[in-house]
């Protein structure tokens, strides 16, 4: 089976740091994505990790541990506009296959 | 900026009617996904295509849903007959395989379907 788990909701304060965790169990693995989705809008790409370690991109960083089936998204210097859902997604296979399976998302509320 | 175009943006239809949703992927992208999003289930994968060939539609109710890609510039998702439980937002996403780690897969704005 395939399972991607994230917390349903999180709350943080403007200017703070928040870490959103994602654990996965899938029949194959060819990379992990993080997407941001504001209410009523389409998901937008944030990051992609295929090797273990930390990828930093401005205020956002993403970490992957393939042996533990674990990733996190780190958001620094939180802004009100960061209030959104954050979706973890696993690319299941490489080569000619490769379906992209999403977790149910973590709704982040940033408070003043 | 290149974008994925979905039409219509909104659709209200009566139960039993046929619904067709369209997606124009970004030029040059060889992979297209169809997703359905609801509050309860999140983003569910319905079908996907690689180089216009259907690779997996196991997430799609076969008796009423069909997905096609008649050419590289158009993907369609059809529901016939539609039911109230099909009410959801349907997203199309396109990208490159092997995956482009810089940009991932790009989503269209979605079709919000309401079946009454």
Coordinates of N, CA, C and O in Angstrom, one line a residue, chain B residues 12-96:
Chain B
X12 N -21.6 23.9 -13.4 CA -22.7 23.4 -12.6 C -23.5 22.6 -13.5 O -23.9 23.1 -14.6
X13 N -23.8 21.3 -13.2 CA -24.6 20.5 -14.1 C -25.6 19.6 -13.3 O -25.4 19.5 -12.0
X14 N -26.5 19.1 -13.9 CA -27.5 18.2 -13.3 C -27.0 16.8 -13.3 O -26.4 16.4 -14.3
X15 N -27.4 16.1 -12.3 CA -27.1 14.7 -12.2 C -27.5 13.9 -13.5 O -28.6 14.2 -14.0
X16 N -26.6 13.1 -14.0 CA -26.9 12.3 -15.2 C -26.4 12.9 -16.4 O -26.3 12.3 -17.5
X17 N -26.0 14.2 -16.4 CA -25.4 14.9 -17.6 C -24.0 14.5 -17.8 O -23.2 14.1 -16.8
X18 N -23.5 14.6 -19.0 CA -22.1 14.4 -19.3 C -21.3 15.7 -19.1 O -21.8 16.8 -19.3
X19 N -20.1 15.5 -18.5 CA -19.2 16.7 -18.2 C -17.9 16.4 -18.9 O -17.3 15.3 -18.7
X20 N -17.4 17.3 -19.6 CA -16.0 17.2 -20.2 C -15.2 18.4 -19.7 O -15.6 19.5 -19.8
X21 N -14.0 18.0 -19.2 CA -13.1 19.0 -18.7 C -11.8 18.9 -19.6 O -11.4 17.8 -20.0
X22 N -11.2 20.1 -19.9 CA -10.1 20.1 -20.8 C -8.9 20.7 -20.2 O -9.0 21.6 -19.3
X23 N -7.7 20.3 -20.7 CA -6.5 20.8 -20.1 C -5.5 20.9 -21.3 O -5.3 20.0 -22.1
X24 N -4.8 22.1 -21.3 CA -3.8 22.3 -22.3 C -2.5 22.4 -21.5 O -2.2 23.3 -20.7
X25 N -1.6 21.3 -21.6 CA -0.4 21.3 -20.8 C 0.6 22.3 -21.4 O 0.4 22.9 -22.5
X26 N 1.7 22.6 -20.6 CA 2.7 23.5 -21.1 C 3.5 22.8 -22.3 O 3.8 21.6 -22.2
X27 N 3.7 23.6 -23.3 CA 4.4 23.1 -24.5 C 5.7 22.5 -24.2 O 6.5 23.1 -23.5
X28 N 5.9 21.2 -24.6 CA 7.1 20.5 -24.4 C 7.1 19.5 -23.2 O 8.0 18.7 -23.1
X29 N 6.1 19.7 -22.3 CA 5.9 18.8 -21.2 C 5.4 17.4 -21.8 O 4.5 17.4 -22.6
X30 N 6.0 16.3 -21.2 CA 5.6 15.0 -21.7 C 4.8 14.2 -20.8 O 4.4 13.1 -21.1
X31 N 4.5 14.8 -19.6 CA 3.7 14.1 -18.6 C 2.5 14.9 -18.1 O 2.7 16.1 -17.9
X32 N 1.3 14.3 -18.1 CA 0.1 15.0 -17.7 C -0.6 14.1 -16.6 O -0.8 12.9 -16.8
X33 N -1.0 14.8 -15.5 CA -1.7 14.1 -14.4 C -3.1 14.8 -14.3 O -3.3 16.0 -14.5
X34 N -4.1 14.0 -14.0 CA -5.4 14.5 -13.6 C -5.6 14.1 -12.1 O -5.5 12.9 -11.7
X35 N -6.1 15.1 -11.3 CA -6.4 14.9 -9.9 C -7.8 15.4 -9.6 O -8.2 16.3 -10.3
X36 N -8.3 14.9 -8.5 CA -9.6 15.4 -8.0 C -9.3 15.8 -6.5 O -8.6 15.0 -5.8
X37 N -9.8 17.0 -6.1 CA -9.5 17.4 -4.8 C -10.8 17.7 -4.0 O -11.7 18.4 -4.5
X38 N -11.0 17.1 -2.9 CA -12.1 17.3 -2.0 C -11.5 17.6 -0.6 O -10.4 17.2 -0.3
X39 N -12.3 18.2 0.3 CA -11.9 18.5 1.6 C -11.6 17.2 2.4 O -10.6 17.1 3.1
X40 N -12.4 16.2 2.1 CA -12.2 14.9 2.9 C -11.0 14.1 2.4 O -10.3 13.5 3.2
X41 N -10.8 14.0 1.1 CA -9.9 13.1 0.5 C -8.6 13.8 0.1 O -7.6 13.1 -0.2
X42 N -8.6 15.1 0.0 CA -7.4 15.7 -0.5 C -7.2 15.5 -2.0 O -8.2 15.3 -2.7
X43 N -6.0 15.5 -2.5 CA -5.7 15.4 -3.9 C -5.6 13.9 -4.2 O -4.7 13.2 -3.8
X44 N -6.5 13.4 -5.0 CA -6.5 12.0 -5.4 C -6.1 11.9 -6.9 O -6.7 12.6 -7.8
X45 N -5.2 11.0 -7.2 CA -4.7 10.8 -8.6 C -5.8 10.0 -9.3 O -6.1 8.9 -8.9
X46 N -6.2 10.5 -10.4 CA -7.2 9.8 -11.3 C -6.5 9.1 -12.4 O -6.9 7.9 -12.7
X47 N -5.7 9.8 -13.1 CA -5.0 9.2 -14.3 C -3.8 10.0 -14.6 O -3.6 11.2 -14.2
X48 N -2.9 9.4 -15.4 CA -1.8 10.1 -15.9 C -1.2 9.6 -17.2 O -1.4 8.4 -17.5
X49 N -0.6 10.4 -18.0 CA -0.2 10.1 -19.3 C 1.3 10.5 -19.4 O 1.8 11.5 -18.9
X50 N 2.0 9.7 -20.2 CA 3.4 10.0 -20.5 C 3.5 9.9 -22.1 O 3.1 8.8 -22.6
X51 N 4.0 11.0 -22.7 CA 4.1 11.0 -24.1 C 2.7 10.6 -24.8 O 2.7 9.8 -25.7
X52 N 1.6 11.1 -24.2 CA 0.3 10.9 -24.6 C -0.3 9.5 -24.4 O -1.5 9.3 -24.6
X53 N 0.5 8.6 -23.9 CA 0.1 7.2 -23.6 C -0.4 7.1 -22.2 O 0.2 7.6 -21.2
X54 N -1.6 6.6 -21.9 CA -2.1 6.4 -20.6 C -1.3 5.4 -19.8 O -1.1 4.2 -20.3
X55 N -0.8 5.7 -18.6 CA 0.1 4.8 -17.9 C -0.6 4.2 -16.7 O -0.4 3.1 -16.3
X56 N -1.5 5.0 -16.1 CA -2.2 4.5 -14.9 C -3.5 5.3 -14.8 O -3.5 6.5 -14.6
X57 N -4.6 4.6 -14.8 CA -5.9 5.2 -14.5 C -6.7 4.4 -13.4 O -7.9 4.4 -13.3
X58 N -5.9 3.7 -12.5 CA -6.5 2.9 -11.5 C -7.3 3.7 -10.5 O -8.1 3.1 -9.8
X59 N -7.0 5.0 -10.4 CA -7.7 5.8 -9.4 C -9.0 6.3 -9.9 O -9.7 7.0 -9.2
X60 N -9.4 5.9 -11.1 CA -10.6 6.5 -11.7 C -11.7 5.5 -11.8 O -11.5 4.3 -12.1
X61 N -12.9 5.9 -11.4 CA -14.1 5.0 -11.5 C -14.3 4.7 -13.0 O -14.8 5.6 -13.7
X62 N -14.0 3.5 -13.5 CA -14.0 3.2 -14.9 C -15.4 3.3 -15.5 O -15.5 3.5 -16.7
X63 N -16.4 3.0 -14.7 CA -17.7 2.9 -15.3 C -18.2 4.2 -15.8 O -19.1 4.3 -16.7
X64 N -17.7 5.3 -15.2 CA -18.3 6.6 -15.6 C -17.2 7.7 -16.0 O -17.5 8.7 -16.6
X65 N -16.0 7.4 -15.7 CA -14.9 8.4 -16.0 C -14.1 7.8 -17.2 O -13.8 6.7 -17.3
X66 N -13.6 8.8 -18.0 CA -12.6 8.4 -19.0 C -11.7 9.6 -19.2 O -12.1 10.7 -19.1
X67 N -10.4 9.3 -19.5 CA -9.4 10.3 -19.8 C -8.7 10.0 -21.1 O -8.4 8.8 -21.3
X68 N -8.5 11.0 -21.9 CA -7.8 10.8 -23.1 C -6.9 12.0 -23.4 O -7.0 13.0 -22.8
X69 N -5.9 11.7 -24.3 CA -5.0 12.8 -24.7 C -4.9 12.7 -26.3 O -4.0 12.0 -26.8
X70 N -5.9 13.3 -27.0 CA -5.9 13.1 -28.4 C -4.7 13.7 -29.1 O -4.4 13.3 -30.2
X71 N -4.1 14.8 -28.6 CA -2.8 15.2 -29.1 C -2.0 15.9 -28.0 O -2.5 16.0 -26.9
X72 N -0.8 16.3 -28.3 CA 0.1 16.8 -27.3 C -0.4 18.1 -26.6 O 0.2 18.4 -25.6
X73 N -1.3 18.7 -27.2 CA -1.8 20.0 -26.6 C -3.1 19.9 -25.9 O -3.6 20.9 -25.4
X74 N -3.7 18.7 -25.8 CA -5.0 18.6 -25.2 C -5.1 17.3 -24.4 O -4.9 16.2 -25.0
X75 N -5.6 17.4 -23.2 CA -6.0 16.3 -22.4 C -7.4 16.5 -21.9 O -7.8 17.6 -21.6
X76 N -8.2 15.4 -21.9 CA -9.6 15.6 -21.5 C -10.0 14.6 -20.5 O -9.4 13.5 -20.4
X77 N -10.9 15.0 -19.6 CA -11.4 14.1 -18.6 C -13.0 14.2 -18.7 O -13.5 15.3 -18.6
X78 N -13.6 13.1 -18.9 CA -15.0 13.1 -19.1 C -15.7 12.2 -18.1 O -15.2 11.2 -17.6
X79 N -16.9 12.7 -17.6 CA -17.7 12.0 -16.7 C -19.1 11.8 -17.3 O -19.7 12.8 -17.7
X80 N -19.5 10.6 -17.4 CA -20.8 10.3 -18.0 C -21.3 9.0 -17.4 O -20.7 7.9 -17.7
X81 N -22.5 9.0 -16.7 CA -23.2 10.1 -16.3 C -22.6 10.7 -15.0 O -22.1 10.0 -14.2
X82 N -22.8 12.0 -14.8 CA -22.3 12.6 -13.5 C -23.2 12.4 -12.4 O -24.4 12.2 -12.5
X83 N -22.6 12.4 -11.2 CA -23.4 12.1 -9.9 C -23.0 13.2 -8.9 O -21.9 13.8 -9.0
X84 N -23.8 13.5 -8.0 CA -23.5 14.5 -6.9 C -22.2 14.3 -6.2 O -21.5 15.2 -5.9
X85 N -21.8 13.0 -6.0 CA -20.5 12.7 -5.3 C -19.3 13.1 -6.2 O -18.2 13.0 -5.7
X86 N -19.5 13.4 -7.5 CA -18.4 13.8 -8.3 C -18.1 15.3 -8.1 O -17.1 15.8 -8.6
X87 N -18.9 16.0 -7.3 CA -18.6 17.4 -7.0 C -17.3 17.6 -6.4 O -17.0 17.0 -5.3
X88 N -16.4 18.4 -7.0 CA -15.0 18.5 -6.5 C -14.3 19.5 -7.4 O -14.9 20.0 -8.3
X89 N -13.0 19.8 -7.0 CA -12.2 20.5 -7.9 C -11.3 19.5 -8.7 O -10.6 18.7 -8.0
X90 N -11.2 19.6 -10.0 CA -10.4 18.7 -10.8 C -9.2 19.5 -11.3 O -9.4 20.6 -12.0
X91 N -8.0 19.0 -11.0 CA -6.8 19.7 -11.5 C -6.1 18.8 -12.5 O -6.0 17.6 -12.4
X92 N -5.5 19.5 -13.4 CA -4.6 18.9 -14.4 C -3.2 19.5 -14.0 O -3.1 20.7 -13.6
X93 N -2.1 18.7 -14.1 CA -0.8 19.1 -13.9 C 0.1 18.6 -15.0 O -0.1 17.4 -15.5
X94 N 1.1 19.3 -15.4 CA 2.0 18.8 -16.5 C 3.4 19.0 -16.0 O 3.7 19.9 -15.2
X95 N 4.3 18.2 -16.6 CA 5.7 18.3 -16.3 C 6.6 17.4 -17.2 O 6.1 16.9 -18.2
X96 N 7.8 17.3 -16.8 CA 8.8 16.5 -17.6 C 9.1 15.3 -16.9 O 9.2 15.3 -15.6

